[in-house]
């Protein structure tokens, strides 16, 4: 077979010599090392990637070599790049060995790349690249073969250990956590929150550096993922199900399918409504269980280092309280069930994820104040002081007297009229 002839993945066979294959990279794993069988004092390095050259055909590629070669090769391309592979060894897949840890492919074969015999380079032909690029948005599994997040939650521990496909939108991308294992190996972990039209938040965990780098490029609330072969497990710590990206998983970003299009429309609508932001509000915890004490400076530092919700105590004073804003900015009305911000004249909650959408609509109205908190280490700006805590702090309550469907009267009744300034002055002094 001539070296310059490009062979389609569907046509590959071990009888071909000097094959040349072109495809777009749809998956990639981290570099790993193993002791050389012939010389235990020397390590061999390897990593894998998956390429696709047509809607229905893709194949796994494994590269082996020394540290210098493998490190240089893996740094030369990323998921979404188009590559040309020349003179790779075509071998039959062995499901009992390494292939059981690789993505499932329709091909009966796999490609082996080595420094001595093979060449991998970025595709230089723009026409070929333009033809291959759309393939990155086609899932490797049937577009209808996936579990809605609601079904995963409903099945619960029945799915523990299962490998399934997921179609969901990205809600939140956490911070990458670095760690060192007991045997000195370094690792990393990233948690992404997913959502769809059945569940408002579901965790997806990534351990592989390549998967983490891919996730870090995504835009929350604007990106959809089709995750082929995600592992589902029960997290006993949070008593809920968790999805994990593994070496067999292939992630398709913004899949070009009818199902994804429908979900994207929903994701856009619910994102613009603000329902997702409201859903991220942490649940209340018993005040007596909060014991950690922070200065303002420590609060700022912890918030930068830790994206997760945390609770604490700070001994500070209110250095700014904006009572001169419009009434709509000081007093807010929310749905009684989901706490979503609504107008006083609404007849139903506009939060698509509200658990009480099919029930009688009711609202609560209270203070929604922005305050600054200060101590000897600095100032924490734009903190929310909301009812009922705000009412206890101010000694003031909000009452609503409905005068019609379109109109309301908002009144602030004081136990001792005229004492707001005195009360706030006392607060500032303390």
Coordinates of C-alpha atoms in Angstrom, one line a residue:
X1 CA 0.0 0.0 0.0
X2 CA 1.5 3.4 -1.0
X3 CA 2.5 5.5 1.9
X4 CA 0.7 8.6 0.6
X5 CA -2.7 6.9 0.3
X6 CA -5.1 7.8 3.1
X7 CA -7.1 4.8 4.3
X8 CA -10.5 5.1 5.8
X9 CA -10.9 3.7 9.3
X10 CA -13.6 1.4 8.1
X11 CA -11.2 -0.1 5.6
X12 CA -8.3 -0.8 7.9
X13 CA -6.9 -4.3 8.1
X14 CA -3.7 -5.8 9.7
X15 CA -2.5 -6.8 6.1
X16 CA -2.0 -3.2 5.2
X17 CA 1.6 -2.0 5.5
X18 CA 2.6 1.7 6.0
X19 CA -1.0 2.8 6.5
X20 CA -1.8 6.5 6.6
X21 CA -4.9 7.5 8.5
X22 CA -6.5 11.0 9.1
X23 CA -9.1 11.8 11.7
X24 CA -10.3 14.2 14.4
X25 CA -9.4 13.5 18.0
X26 CA -12.6 12.9 20.0
X27 CA -11.0 11.5 23.2
X28 CA -7.6 11.4 24.9
X29 CA -6.2 9.9 28.1
X30 CA -3.4 10.9 30.5
X31 CA 0.1 9.6 30.2
X32 CA 0.9 6.6 32.4
X33 CA 4.2 4.7 33.0
X34 CA 5.1 1.1 33.5
X35 CA 8.3 -0.8 34.3
X36 CA 9.9 -2.2 31.1
X37 CA 9.5 -6.0 31.0
X38 CA 13.0 -6.4 29.7
X39 CA 14.6 -3.9 32.0
X40 CA 12.7 -3.2 35.3
X41 CA 14.9 -0.2 36.1
X42 CA 13.5 1.6 33.0
X43 CA 10.0 2.9 32.7
X44 CA 7.9 2.8 29.5
X45 CA 5.4 5.6 28.9
X46 CA 2.0 5.4 27.1
X47 CA -1.2 7.3 26.5
X48 CA -4.2 6.7 24.3
X49 CA -6.5 8.7 22.0
X50 CA -9.5 8.1 19.8
X51 CA -9.8 9.4 16.2
X52 CA -12.9 9.6 13.9
X53 CA -13.0 10.1 10.2
X54 CA -16.7 9.6 9.4
X55 CA -20.0 9.7 11.3
X56 CA -20.0 6.0 12.0
X57 CA -16.4 5.0 12.3
X58 CA -13.7 5.7 14.9
X59 CA -10.7 3.8 16.3
X60 CA -8.5 3.8 19.4
X61 CA -4.8 4.7 19.1
X62 CA -2.1 3.8 21.7
X63 CA 1.3 5.4 21.8
X64 CA 4.3 3.8 23.5
X65 CA 7.8 5.2 24.1
X66 CA 10.2 6.8 26.5
X67 CA 9.3 9.8 28.6
X68 CA 10.7 12.4 26.2
X69 CA 8.8 11.0 23.1
X70 CA 5.5 10.5 24.8
X71 CA 5.5 13.8 26.6
X72 CA 6.3 15.6 23.4
X73 CA 3.6 13.7 21.5
X74 CA 0.8 14.2 24.0
X75 CA 1.6 18.0 24.2
X76 CA 1.4 18.3 20.4
X77 CA -2.3 17.9 20.0
X78 CA -5.6 18.1 22.0
X79 CA -9.2 16.9 21.7
X80 CA -10.7 18.6 18.6
X81 CA -7.5 18.6 16.6
X82 CA -7.2 16.8 13.3
X83 CA -4.2 14.6 12.9
X84 CA -2.4 12.4 10.4
X85 CA -1.0 9.1 11.5
X86 CA 1.5 7.3 9.3
X87 CA 2.9 3.8 9.6
X88 CA 1.0 2.8 12.7
X89 CA 0.8 -1.0 13.5
X90 CA -2.8 -2.3 13.0
X91 CA -3.6 -5.0 15.5
X92 CA -6.8 -6.8 16.5
X93 CA -8.4 -5.6 19.6
X94 CA -8.1 -7.8 22.7
X95 CA -11.1 -7.1 25.1
X96 CA -9.4 -9.1 27.9
X97 CA -6.4 -6.8 28.0
X98 CA -5.9 -3.0 27.5
X99 CA -8.9 -2.6 25.2
X100 CA -11.3 -3.2 28.1
X101 CA -10.1 0.1 29.5
X102 CA -10.5 2.0 26.2
X103 CA -13.6 3.5 24.6
X104 CA -15.8 1.1 22.8
X105 CA -15.4 1.5 19.0
X106 CA -17.0 -0.1 15.9
X107 CA -13.6 -1.1 14.5
X108 CA -12.3 -4.6 15.2
X109 CA -8.8 -3.1 15.3
X110 CA -6.6 -0.6 17.1
X111 CA -3.5 1.4 16.1
X112 CA -0.2 1.2 17.8
X113 CA 2.2 4.2 17.5
X114 CA 5.9 4.1 18.3
X115 CA 8.7 6.6 17.9
X116 CA 10.9 4.2 15.8
X117 CA 8.2 3.4 13.2
X118 CA 5.4 5.9 13.3
X119 CA 4.7 9.6 12.7
X120 CA 1.8 11.6 14.2
X121 CA 1.3 15.2 13.0
X122 CA -1.4 17.8 12.8
X123 CA -3.3 17.6 9.5
X124 CA -2.1 20.3 7.2
X125 CA -4.8 19.9 4.5
X126 CA -7.5 22.5 5.2
X127 CA -10.2 20.8 3.1
X128 CA -9.7 17.6 5.0
X129 CA -9.8 19.5 8.3
X130 CA -13.0 21.3 7.3
X131 CA -14.6 18.0 6.5
X132 CA -13.6 16.4 9.8
X133 CA -14.5 19.2 12.2
X134 CA -18.3 18.7 12.2
X135 CA -17.7 15.1 13.4
X136 CA -16.6 16.4 16.9
X137 CA -20.3 17.2 17.5
X138 CA -21.7 13.8 16.7
X139 CA -22.0 11.4 19.8
X140 CA -20.4 8.0 19.5
X141 CA -23.6 6.4 20.7
X142 CA -27.2 6.5 19.5
X143 CA -28.4 10.1 20.3
X144 CA -31.6 8.6 21.9
X145 CA -29.6 6.2 24.1
X146 CA -29.1 8.1 27.3
X147 CA -30.5 8.4 30.8
X148 CA -32.2 11.7 31.9
X149 CA -30.8 12.8 35.2
X150 CA -34.2 12.3 36.7
X151 CA -34.1 8.6 35.9
X152 CA -30.6 8.3 37.4
X153 CA -31.9 9.9 40.6
X154 CA -35.1 7.8 40.6
X155 CA -33.2 4.5 40.1
X156 CA -30.8 5.5 42.9
X157 CA -28.5 2.7 44.1
X158 CA -29.9 0.2 41.5
X159 CA -27.5 1.9 39.0
X160 CA -24.5 1.8 41.4
X161 CA -21.5 0.6 39.3
X162 CA -23.4 0.9 36.0
X163 CA -21.9 2.5 32.9
X164 CA -24.4 4.6 31.0
X165 CA -24.8 7.6 28.6
X166 CA -25.8 11.0 29.8
X167 CA -27.2 14.1 28.0
X168 CA -27.1 17.2 30.1
X169 CA -26.3 20.9 30.3
X170 CA -23.3 22.3 32.2
X171 CA -24.5 24.3 35.2
X172 CA -21.3 25.0 37.2
X173 CA -17.6 24.2 36.8
X174 CA -15.8 23.8 40.1
X175 CA -12.2 24.4 41.0
X176 CA -9.6 21.8 40.2
X177 CA -8.3 20.2 43.5
X178 CA -4.7 19.0 43.6
X179 CA -3.8 16.1 45.9
X180 CA -1.0 13.6 46.7
X181 CA -1.8 10.0 47.4
X182 CA -0.3 8.0 50.3
X183 CA 2.3 6.5 48.0
X184 CA 3.4 9.9 46.7
X185 CA 1.5 10.0 43.4
X186 CA 0.0 13.4 42.5
X187 CA -3.5 13.7 41.2
X188 CA -6.3 16.1 40.5
X189 CA -10.1 16.3 40.8
X190 CA -12.7 18.5 39.2
X191 CA -16.5 18.4 39.9
X192 CA -18.9 19.8 37.3
X193 CA -22.6 20.3 38.1
X194 CA -25.0 19.2 35.4
X195 CA -28.7 19.9 34.9
X196 CA -31.6 19.0 32.5
X197 CA -35.3 19.4 32.5
X198 CA -35.8 16.9 35.3
X199 CA -33.0 17.6 37.8
X200 CA -31.6 21.1 38.6
X201 CA -28.1 19.9 39.8
X202 CA -26.2 16.6 39.4
X203 CA -22.5 16.0 40.0
X204 CA -20.0 14.8 37.4
X205 CA -16.5 14.1 38.6
X206 CA -13.4 14.2 36.5
X207 CA -10.0 12.7 37.6
X208 CA -8.2 12.6 34.3
X209 CA -6.1 15.8 33.4
X210 CA -7.3 15.7 29.8
X211 CA -11.0 15.6 30.8
X212 CA -10.4 18.4 33.3
X213 CA -8.7 20.6 30.7
X214 CA -11.7 20.0 28.3
X215 CA -14.2 20.9 31.1
X216 CA -12.3 24.1 31.9
X217 CA -12.9 25.4 28.4
X218 CA -16.7 25.1 28.6
X219 CA -19.1 27.9 29.3
X220 CA -21.6 27.1 32.1
X221 CA -25.3 27.4 31.2
X222 CA -24.4 27.6 27.5
X223 CA -22.9 24.1 27.0
X224 CA -24.4 20.7 26.5
X225 CA -22.6 17.4 26.9
X226 CA -23.3 13.9 25.7
X227 CA -21.1 11.7 27.9
X228 CA -20.8 8.1 26.5
X229 CA -20.0 5.5 29.1
X230 CA -20.0 7.5 32.3
X231 CA -19.7 5.5 35.4
X232 CA -22.6 5.9 37.9
X233 CA -21.9 5.3 41.6
X234 CA -23.5 6.0 45.0
X235 CA -21.7 8.6 47.1
X236 CA -22.3 7.6 50.7
X237 CA -20.9 10.9 52.0
X238 CA -23.7 13.0 50.3
X239 CA -26.1 10.1 50.1
X240 CA -26.7 10.6 46.4
X241 CA -25.7 9.3 42.9
X242 CA -22.6 10.7 41.2
X243 CA -21.4 10.3 37.6
X244 CA -17.6 9.9 36.8
X245 CA -15.6 10.3 33.6
X246 CA -13.3 7.3 33.1
X247 CA -10.9 6.0 30.5
X248 CA -13.8 4.5 28.5
X249 CA -15.8 7.8 28.4
X250 CA -16.1 9.9 25.3
X251 CA -17.5 13.4 25.8
X252 CA -19.2 15.2 23.0
X253 CA -19.5 18.9 23.5
X254 CA -22.7 20.6 22.1
X255 CA -23.9 17.5 20.3
X256 CA -25.6 18.1 16.9
X257 CA -28.8 16.1 17.6
X258 CA -32.5 16.7 17.9
X259 CA -32.5 15.7 21.6
X260 CA -29.7 18.1 22.4
X261 CA -31.4 21.0 20.5
X262 CA -34.6 20.5 22.7
X263 CA -32.5 20.5 25.8
X264 CA -30.5 23.6 24.7
X265 CA -33.8 25.5 24.3
X266 CA -34.8 24.6 27.8
X267 CA -31.4 25.4 29.3
X268 CA -31.4 28.8 27.7
X269 CA -34.9 29.6 28.9
X270 CA -34.3 28.4 32.5
X271 CA -30.9 30.2 32.6
X272 CA -32.3 33.5 31.5
X273 CA -35.2 33.2 34.0
X274 CA -32.6 33.1 36.9
X275 CA -34.0 29.8 38.2
X276 CA -30.5 28.2 38.2
X277 CA -29.0 31.0 40.3
X278 CA -31.8 30.7 42.8
X279 CA -31.4 26.9 43.0
X280 CA -27.7 27.4 44.0
X281 CA -28.8 29.1 47.3
X282 CA -27.6 26.9 50.1
X283 CA -30.0 25.2 52.4
X284 CA -30.3 26.5 56.0
X285 CA -28.2 24.8 58.6
X286 CA -28.8 25.0 62.4
X287 CA -27.1 28.2 63.7
X288 CA -25.8 26.4 66.7
X289 CA -23.9 24.0 64.5
X290 CA -21.8 26.8 63.0
X291 CA -18.6 27.2 65.1
X292 CA -15.8 28.4 62.7
X293 CA -14.8 32.0 63.3
X294 CA -13.3 34.2 60.5
X295 CA -12.0 37.7 60.1
X296 CA -13.1 39.5 57.0
X297 CA -9.7 38.9 55.4
X298 CA -10.0 35.2 56.2
X299 CA -13.5 35.1 54.7
X300 CA -12.3 36.6 51.4
X301 CA -9.3 34.2 51.2
X302 CA -11.4 31.2 51.9
X303 CA -14.0 32.2 49.3
X304 CA -11.3 32.5 46.7
X305 CA -9.7 29.2 47.5
X306 CA -13.0 27.2 48.0
X307 CA -15.9 27.5 45.5
X308 CA -18.1 25.3 47.7
X309 CA -20.6 26.8 50.1
X310 CA -19.3 27.2 53.7
X311 CA -20.6 28.7 56.9
X312 CA -18.9 30.7 59.6
X313 CA -19.0 33.4 62.2
X314 CA -17.5 36.9 61.9
X315 CA -17.3 39.6 64.6
X316 CA -17.9 42.7 62.5
X317 CA -20.1 45.7 62.2
X318 CA -22.4 47.0 59.5
X319 CA -20.4 49.8 57.8
X320 CA -22.9 50.5 55.0
X321 CA -26.6 50.1 54.8
X322 CA -28.4 51.4 51.7
X323 CA -31.9 52.3 52.7
X324 CA -32.3 55.0 50.1
X325 CA -32.7 52.7 47.1
X326 CA -36.1 52.2 45.5
X327 CA -38.6 50.1 47.3
X328 CA -38.3 47.3 44.7
X329 CA -34.6 46.9 45.7
X330 CA -35.2 47.0 49.4
X331 CA -38.3 44.9 49.7
X332 CA -38.7 41.7 47.5
X333 CA -41.4 39.2 46.9
X334 CA -40.5 35.5 46.4
X335 CA -42.3 32.2 45.8
X336 CA -43.0 30.5 49.1
X337 CA -41.8 27.2 47.9
X338 CA -38.6 27.8 45.8
X339 CA -37.8 31.3 47.0
X340 CA -37.6 32.5 43.3
X341 CA -37.9 36.2 42.8
X342 CA -41.4 37.1 41.5
X343 CA -43.6 40.2 41.0
X344 CA -46.4 40.8 43.6
X345 CA -49.0 40.6 40.8
X346 CA -47.9 37.2 39.4
X347 CA -50.5 34.4 39.5
X348 CA -47.9 31.6 39.2
X349 CA -44.2 31.0 39.8
X350 CA -42.0 31.5 36.7
X351 CA -39.2 29.1 38.0
X352 CA -39.3 26.1 35.7
X353 CA -37.8 24.0 38.5
X354 CA -40.1 25.1 41.2
X355 CA -41.4 22.0 43.2
X356 CA -44.8 23.7 43.7
X357 CA -45.7 24.7 40.1
X358 CA -48.7 22.4 40.1
X359 CA -49.9 23.7 43.5
X360 CA -51.7 26.9 44.7
X361 CA -49.3 29.8 44.2
X362 CA -48.2 31.7 47.3
X363 CA -45.6 34.3 48.0
X364 CA -43.7 35.9 50.9
X365 CA -42.4 39.4 51.0
X366 CA -39.5 40.7 53.1
X367 CA -36.3 42.8 53.2
X368 CA -33.6 42.2 50.7
X369 CA -30.8 44.6 51.7
X370 CA -27.2 45.1 50.6
X371 CA -24.8 45.8 53.5
X372 CA -21.1 46.1 54.0
X373 CA -19.5 44.3 56.9
X374 CA -16.2 45.6 58.3
X375 CA -13.7 44.6 61.0
X376 CA -10.0 45.5 61.7
X377 CA -8.9 43.4 58.7
X378 CA -11.0 44.9 56.0
X379 CA -14.5 45.2 54.5
X380 CA -16.8 42.6 53.0
X381 CA -18.9 44.5 50.4
X382 CA -22.4 43.7 49.0
X383 CA -23.6 41.2 51.6
X384 CA -27.3 40.3 51.6
X385 CA -29.3 40.9 54.7
X386 CA -32.7 39.2 54.2
X387 CA -35.8 38.5 56.1
X388 CA -36.4 37.2 58.7
X389 CA -32.9 38.1 60.0
X390 CA -33.2 41.6 58.6
X391 CA -36.5 42.2 60.5
X392 CA -34.9 41.1 63.8
X393 CA -31.8 43.2 63.1
X394 CA -33.8 46.3 62.2
X395 CA -36.7 45.8 64.6
X396 CA -38.9 46.5 61.6
X397 CA -41.4 44.3 59.7
X398 CA -42.8 44.4 56.2
X399 CA -46.6 44.2 55.7
X400 CA -48.5 44.0 52.4
X401 CA -52.1 45.1 52.0
X402 CA -53.5 44.0 48.7
X403 CA -55.6 46.7 47.0
X404 CA -56.2 44.9 43.8
X405 CA -54.7 42.5 41.3
X406 CA -52.3 45.1 39.9
X407 CA -51.5 47.2 42.9
X408 CA -50.1 46.9 46.5
X409 CA -49.3 49.1 49.4
X410 CA -46.0 48.3 51.1
X411 CA -45.6 49.5 54.7
X412 CA -42.9 49.3 57.3
X413 CA -44.3 49.1 60.8
X414 CA -42.1 49.9 63.7
X415 CA -42.7 48.8 67.3
X416 CA -41.5 52.3 68.2
X417 CA -42.0 54.7 65.2
X418 CA -39.1 57.1 64.4
X419 CA -36.4 54.8 66.0
X420 CA -34.8 53.4 62.8
X421 CA -31.9 55.9 62.9
X422 CA -31.4 55.3 66.6
X423 CA -31.5 51.5 66.2
X424 CA -29.0 51.6 63.3
X425 CA -26.7 53.9 65.2
X426 CA -26.7 51.4 68.1
X427 CA -25.9 48.6 65.7
X428 CA -22.9 50.6 64.2
X429 CA -21.6 51.4 67.6
X430 CA -21.5 47.7 68.4

